[in-house]
XYZ file of C-alpha atoms in Angstrom:
297
model
C -12.831 -20.168 20.784
C -11.632 -19.807 17.138
C -9.046 -17.716 16.082
C -11.003 -15.158 13.813
C -12.629 -14.389 17.828
C -9.063 -13.948 19.125
C -7.323 -10.885 19.781
C -3.582 -10.676 17.734
C -0.377 -11.292 19.219
C -0.230 -7.490 20.508
C 3.930 -7.099 20.197
C 4.013 -8.896 16.924
C 1.209 -6.418 15.713
C 2.728 -3.509 17.159
C 5.975 -4.376 14.792
C 4.539 -4.528 12.436
C 3.118 -1.512 12.839
C 6.723 0.089 12.878
C 7.353 -1.940 10.103
C 5.037 -0.768 7.395
C 4.851 2.614 8.353
C 8.139 3.355 7.934
C 8.647 0.346 5.268
C 11.815 -0.691 6.650
C 12.917 -3.536 9.231
C 15.682 -1.479 9.934
C 13.948 1.533 10.771
C 11.720 -0.158 12.637
C 14.010 -2.186 14.327
C 15.694 1.240 15.869
C 12.498 2.540 16.690
C 11.583 -0.151 18.484
C 15.116 -1.000 20.073
C 15.250 -4.187 19.173
C 17.072 -6.575 16.297
C 16.267 -6.604 12.626
C 16.266 -10.032 13.122
C 13.297 -9.785 16.059
C 11.538 -7.867 14.197
C 11.405 -10.165 11.455
C 10.428 -13.024 13.412
C 7.634 -10.691 15.132
C 6.255 -9.516 11.760
C 6.308 -14.254 11.068
C 4.450 -14.436 13.679
C 1.622 -11.730 12.341
C 1.559 -13.462 9.387
C 1.342 -17.374 10.318
C -1.772 -15.622 12.805
C -3.238 -14.008 10.484
C -2.583 -16.759 7.973
C -2.275 -13.763 5.349
C 1.335 -12.762 3.475
C 1.692 -9.084 4.925
C 4.909 -7.734 3.050
C 6.092 -8.190 -0.120
C 9.981 -7.406 -1.153
C 10.794 -6.282 -4.730
C 14.404 -5.517 -6.183
C 15.687 -4.691 -2.701
C 12.356 -2.675 -1.257
C 9.603 -4.148 1.076
C 6.342 -2.941 0.583
C 3.276 -3.996 1.882
C 1.048 -6.263 -0.007
C -2.679 -5.442 -0.518
C -3.943 -7.068 2.062
C -0.942 -5.373 4.710
C -1.687 -2.128 3.556
C -5.313 -2.153 4.369
C -4.672 -4.199 7.121
C -1.883 -1.213 8.632
C -4.880 1.200 7.770
C -6.887 -0.134 10.091
C -4.970 -0.602 13.025
C -2.235 2.415 12.761
C -5.648 4.711 14.284
C -6.019 1.649 17.221
C -2.471 1.987 18.372
C -2.648 6.536 17.922
C -5.560 5.138 20.383
C -4.270 2.966 22.588
C -0.935 5.731 23.212
C -3.988 8.601 23.655
C -5.890 6.627 26.622
C -2.198 5.291 27.851
C -1.237 9.360 27.974
C -4.779 10.478 29.261
C -4.975 7.553 31.787
C -1.167 9.081 33.335
C -2.808 12.718 32.890
C -4.523 12.786 35.125
C -1.941 12.355 37.363
C -0.256 15.927 37.878
C -1.534 18.649 36.945
C -1.939 18.687 32.963
C -4.292 18.912 30.293
C -6.296 17.020 28.483
C -7.191 17.474 24.369
C -8.912 14.956 22.676
C -9.149 15.713 18.501
C -11.261 13.940 16.247
C -9.635 13.388 11.905
C -10.538 11.598 9.212
C -7.909 8.176 9.200
C -5.822 9.191 5.775
C -4.754 12.602 7.174
C -4.374 11.123 10.700
C -1.935 9.200 9.457
C -0.430 11.118 6.733
C -0.159 14.561 8.176
C -1.539 14.843 11.470
C 0.322 11.465 13.855
C 4.436 12.362 11.916
C 4.204 15.830 13.548
C 2.141 15.803 17.002
C 5.859 14.861 18.641
C 6.812 18.022 18.144
C 3.761 19.506 19.892
C 4.562 17.515 22.588
C 7.957 18.689 23.055
C 7.144 22.537 22.855
C 4.212 21.257 25.083
C 4.803 18.299 27.637
C 1.572 19.282 29.784
C -0.936 18.597 26.959
C -2.173 15.270 26.673
C -3.251 14.808 22.837
C -6.214 11.873 22.328
C -6.542 11.793 19.099
C -9.551 9.574 17.659
C -10.301 9.130 13.380
C -13.392 8.930 11.679
C -15.309 9.597 7.964
C -18.457 11.545 9.146
C -18.954 14.695 9.301
C -17.971 16.127 12.512
C -20.232 17.197 14.980
C -19.235 19.104 17.777
C -22.842 19.521 19.670
C -23.170 16.394 20.509
C -19.540 14.497 20.110
C -17.239 14.558 23.743
C -14.180 16.020 21.236
C -12.782 19.833 21.622
C -11.957 19.988 18.108
C -11.240 18.275 14.969
C -10.007 17.771 11.556
C -13.068 18.218 8.459
C -12.646 17.579 5.062
C -14.484 20.545 2.799
C -14.653 24.906 2.170
C -14.169 26.044 5.783
C -17.732 26.985 5.727
C -19.277 25.395 8.111
C -21.583 27.432 10.992
C -21.478 27.934 14.770
C -17.612 26.992 13.891
C -14.271 28.524 13.473
C -11.507 26.799 10.593
C -7.663 27.061 10.041
C -6.865 25.330 6.356
C -3.772 22.323 6.562
C -2.748 22.396 3.367
C -3.247 22.880 0.191
C -5.458 21.397 -1.891
C -2.999 20.525 -4.961
C -4.128 17.452 -7.099
C -0.956 15.525 -8.592
C -1.164 12.358 -10.243
C 1.558 9.696 -8.235
C 2.771 6.065 -8.835
C 5.306 4.192 -7.895
C 8.836 3.792 -10.019
C 8.585 0.223 -11.351
C 4.227 1.354 -12.914
C 6.000 4.688 -14.602
C 8.307 2.368 -16.012
C 6.488 -0.749 -17.251
C 3.699 2.347 -18.713
C 6.668 4.657 -20.452
C 4.137 7.664 -18.808
C 5.249 10.563 -19.318
C 1.700 12.775 -21.313
C -0.783 13.220 -19.629
C -2.733 11.210 -22.884
C -1.658 8.506 -21.611
C -3.407 8.392 -18.600
C -6.864 8.015 -20.547
C -5.316 4.146 -21.041
C -4.075 4.115 -17.418
C -5.183 2.337 -14.196
C -6.824 5.178 -12.297
C -6.622 4.833 -8.974
C -10.452 6.515 -7.236
C -10.964 7.495 -3.383
C -14.740 7.394 -3.183
C -14.584 10.742 -0.634
C -13.059 12.314 -3.366
C -15.027 11.395 -6.773
C -14.348 14.448 -8.796
C -10.516 15.015 -8.397
C -9.056 12.793 -11.554
C -12.297 14.820 -13.342
C -11.047 17.865 -12.498
C -7.411 16.814 -13.374
C -8.331 15.930 -16.687
C -10.674 18.896 -17.464
C -7.485 21.331 -16.799
C -4.590 19.868 -18.437
C -7.601 19.458 -21.653
C -8.916 15.581 -21.325
C -11.614 13.788 -21.828
C -13.672 13.592 -18.595
C -15.423 10.465 -19.237
C -12.568 8.702 -18.653
C -11.617 10.088 -15.777
C -14.107 7.898 -13.397
C -12.982 4.115 -14.632
C -10.095 2.469 -13.063
C -10.377 1.283 -8.898
C -11.733 2.641 -6.328
C -11.091 2.750 -2.607
C -12.398 3.827 0.480
C -10.113 6.406 1.592
C -7.211 7.632 0.406
C -5.086 6.368 2.402
C -5.925 2.869 0.726
C -5.727 4.552 -3.237
C -2.209 5.410 -2.257
C -1.395 3.194 -0.539
C -2.245 0.613 -4.283
C 0.055 3.179 -5.925
C 2.704 2.747 -3.626
C 2.507 -0.901 -4.716
C 2.520 -0.056 -8.630
C -1.233 -1.200 -9.579
C -2.015 2.446 -10.910
C -1.865 5.990 -10.568
C -3.858 7.547 -8.229
C -4.465 11.406 -7.888
C -3.606 12.747 -4.471
C -3.052 15.816 -2.510
C 0.704 16.618 -2.902
C 0.903 17.908 1.119
C 0.129 13.772 2.173
C 2.157 12.830 -0.307
C 5.641 14.561 0.053
C 7.433 11.577 2.246
C 6.795 9.203 -0.255
C 7.977 11.650 -3.601
C 10.725 13.029 -1.960
C 12.094 9.914 -0.829
C 11.263 8.447 -4.308
C 7.667 5.579 -3.341
C 6.280 7.420 -5.623
C 6.805 9.899 -8.569
C 4.685 12.282 -9.982
C 4.937 11.080 -14.163
C 3.706 14.066 -15.440
C 4.053 16.907 -13.141
C 0.644 18.783 -13.175
C -0.122 20.303 -10.227
C -4.356 21.112 -10.353
C -4.888 23.934 -7.653
C -8.835 22.644 -6.754
C -8.603 26.628 -4.081
C -10.576 25.917 -0.583
C -11.569 22.665 -0.741
C -9.372 20.811 0.932
C -8.441 19.844 5.066
C -9.027 22.404 8.088
C -9.046 22.169 12.118
C -12.424 23.174 13.053
C -13.369 23.556 16.438
C -16.968 25.549 18.103
C -17.779 29.242 18.324
C -19.818 28.195 21.667
C -18.232 27.368 23.695
C -14.854 28.930 25.957
C -11.552 27.916 24.439
C -9.259 26.545 26.611
C -5.927 27.210 26.795
C -4.534 23.693 25.723
C -6.923 24.140 22.248
C -5.142 27.588 21.719
C -1.732 26.433 22.140
C -3.131 23.777 19.940
C -3.826 26.585 17.128
C -1.014 28.061 17.730
C 1.177 24.717 16.935
C -1.098 24.690 13.291
C 0.008 27.706 12.253
C 3.787 26.938 12.035
C 3.974 23.805 11.311
C 5.780 22.541 8.141
C 2.456 22.050 5.851
């Protein structure tokens, strides 16, 4: 069997996921209860297996390579699903409720997963099984109780609850801003723009709002998901247009900066939590909706 047909070693992959998510060997070591040296060895073992470099260290900071960013985006939902499957099996023993939720990967990785620990702490008898997909929700036929959907919140036979505001801001790495001296909106017409194919008009909307010619707003690099576009911005490949709530952590810790601090409120087109009006609402789903109303955006 060729290496391409083999699963990667699980422990090094788990260590890489933690290191890539935290962008810190020390923090990953603390989370996994091992030494930083052990983290470095496991990451190196995975790089040898994949024959791909996953990280660069630039000015003392750990950054994902493009290949590392893609791999992290792909495996993060898998680890979430593995955890959910484990909890689902465990919940079959004892009096626990199972709540099945589907979400786009970008929202799951950047907003939902970091906050789910708070729900589990408040609701220890409810197990959340999280899956990811960019396809529209089909609550009539899918084996899920509810999900997260991008749109205007108006879908037939559903309840919807807005999750984040649709505030668009340009973001890039500090190193890219320093190199380009980017401080004025008109400079963006000469910069590399990073786009999300699921939201192709975001840059054009922002350009129009600041009085720039929108013809240039569609050029640049295009990525399948916002998750990849944001990672490309972190790596210094250009300037992404981001939903502010989904990059709040990076803006707070300085991994990303807003070179032009104009925020465009695009109204209702954002992420919503959606569930069916045609089914009884189980207590676990009611508890999750109530938690969402109070969770920090």
